C-alpha positions as a printed NumPy array, in Angstrom:
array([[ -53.11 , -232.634, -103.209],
       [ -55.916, -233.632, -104.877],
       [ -55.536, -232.666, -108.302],
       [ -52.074, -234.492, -107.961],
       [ -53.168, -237.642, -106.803],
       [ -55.474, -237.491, -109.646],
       [ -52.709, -237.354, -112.06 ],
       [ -51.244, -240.335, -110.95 ],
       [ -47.839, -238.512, -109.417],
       [ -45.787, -240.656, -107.408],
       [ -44.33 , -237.543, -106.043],
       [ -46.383, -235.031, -104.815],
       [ -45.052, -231.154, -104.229],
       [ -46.727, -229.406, -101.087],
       [ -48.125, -225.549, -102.369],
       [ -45.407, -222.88 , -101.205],
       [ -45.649, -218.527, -102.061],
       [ -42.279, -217.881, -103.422],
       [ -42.235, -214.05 , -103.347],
       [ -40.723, -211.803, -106.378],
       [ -36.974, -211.002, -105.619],
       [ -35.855, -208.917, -103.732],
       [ -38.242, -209.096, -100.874],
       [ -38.173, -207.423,  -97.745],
       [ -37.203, -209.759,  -94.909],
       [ -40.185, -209.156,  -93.61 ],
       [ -42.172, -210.136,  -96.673],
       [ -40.274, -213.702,  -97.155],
       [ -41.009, -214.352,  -93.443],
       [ -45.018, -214.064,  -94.11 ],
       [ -44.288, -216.113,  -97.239],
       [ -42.068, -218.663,  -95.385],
       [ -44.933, -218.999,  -92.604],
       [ -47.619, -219.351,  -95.516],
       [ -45.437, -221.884,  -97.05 ],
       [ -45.184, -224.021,  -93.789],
       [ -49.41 , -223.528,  -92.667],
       [ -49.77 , -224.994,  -95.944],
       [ -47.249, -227.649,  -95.574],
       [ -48.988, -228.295,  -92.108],
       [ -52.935, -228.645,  -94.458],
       [ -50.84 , -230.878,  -97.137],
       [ -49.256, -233.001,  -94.739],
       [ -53.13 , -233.748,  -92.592],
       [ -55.076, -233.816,  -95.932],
       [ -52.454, -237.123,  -97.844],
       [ -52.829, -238.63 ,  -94.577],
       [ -56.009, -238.965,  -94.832],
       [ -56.273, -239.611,  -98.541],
       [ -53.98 , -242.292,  -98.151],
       [ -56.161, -244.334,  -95.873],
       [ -58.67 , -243.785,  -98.912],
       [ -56.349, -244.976, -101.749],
       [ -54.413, -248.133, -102.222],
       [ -51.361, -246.577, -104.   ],
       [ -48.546, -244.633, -102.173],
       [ -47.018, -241.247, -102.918],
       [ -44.585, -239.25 , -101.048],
       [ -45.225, -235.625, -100.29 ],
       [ -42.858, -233.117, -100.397],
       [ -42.511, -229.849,  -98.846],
       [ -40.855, -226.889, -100.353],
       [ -38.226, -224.669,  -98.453],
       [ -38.987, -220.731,  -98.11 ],
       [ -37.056, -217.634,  -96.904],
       [ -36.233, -216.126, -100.574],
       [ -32.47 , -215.464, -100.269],
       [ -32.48 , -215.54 ,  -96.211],
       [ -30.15 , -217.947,  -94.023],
       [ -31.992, -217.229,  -91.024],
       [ -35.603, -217.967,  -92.725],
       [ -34.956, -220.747,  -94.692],
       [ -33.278, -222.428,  -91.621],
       [ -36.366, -221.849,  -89.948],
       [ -37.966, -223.309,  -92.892],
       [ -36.255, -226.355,  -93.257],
       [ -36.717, -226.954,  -89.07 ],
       [ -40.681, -226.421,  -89.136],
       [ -41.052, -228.454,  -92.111]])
């Protein structure tokens, strides 16, 4: 988050794992739950940074789940 807000982005990209393909299910649902914990640390640290700063950037988080309905559902829902 940091190194983006010092680059001046307007839009700013949440850190996600996107596993090599093909994956195990398995595998992408680690990855997917990595993905969203660090959503979750994104989301709490540009909160607070934006009571610091006097511009405005949205955050975005990434969907996960490599080529899985099911997991990038449950993506989608926890982010």
């Amino acid at each position: 988050m940091d190194a983006q807000l010092a680059f001046g982005s307007d839009i700013l990209m949440a850190l996600d794992e996107c596993p090599e393909y093909p994956v195990s299910h398995e595998v992408a649902r680690q990855s997917m739950q990595r993905t969203v914990r660090w959503a979750r640390q994104a989301m709490g640290h540009h909160a607070q940074r934006m009571g610091e700063i006097e511009t405005r950037h949205a955050l975005f988080p990434i969907v996960q789940g490599s080529t899985f309905a099911d997991l990038r559902r449950e993506c989608a829902a926890e982010l």
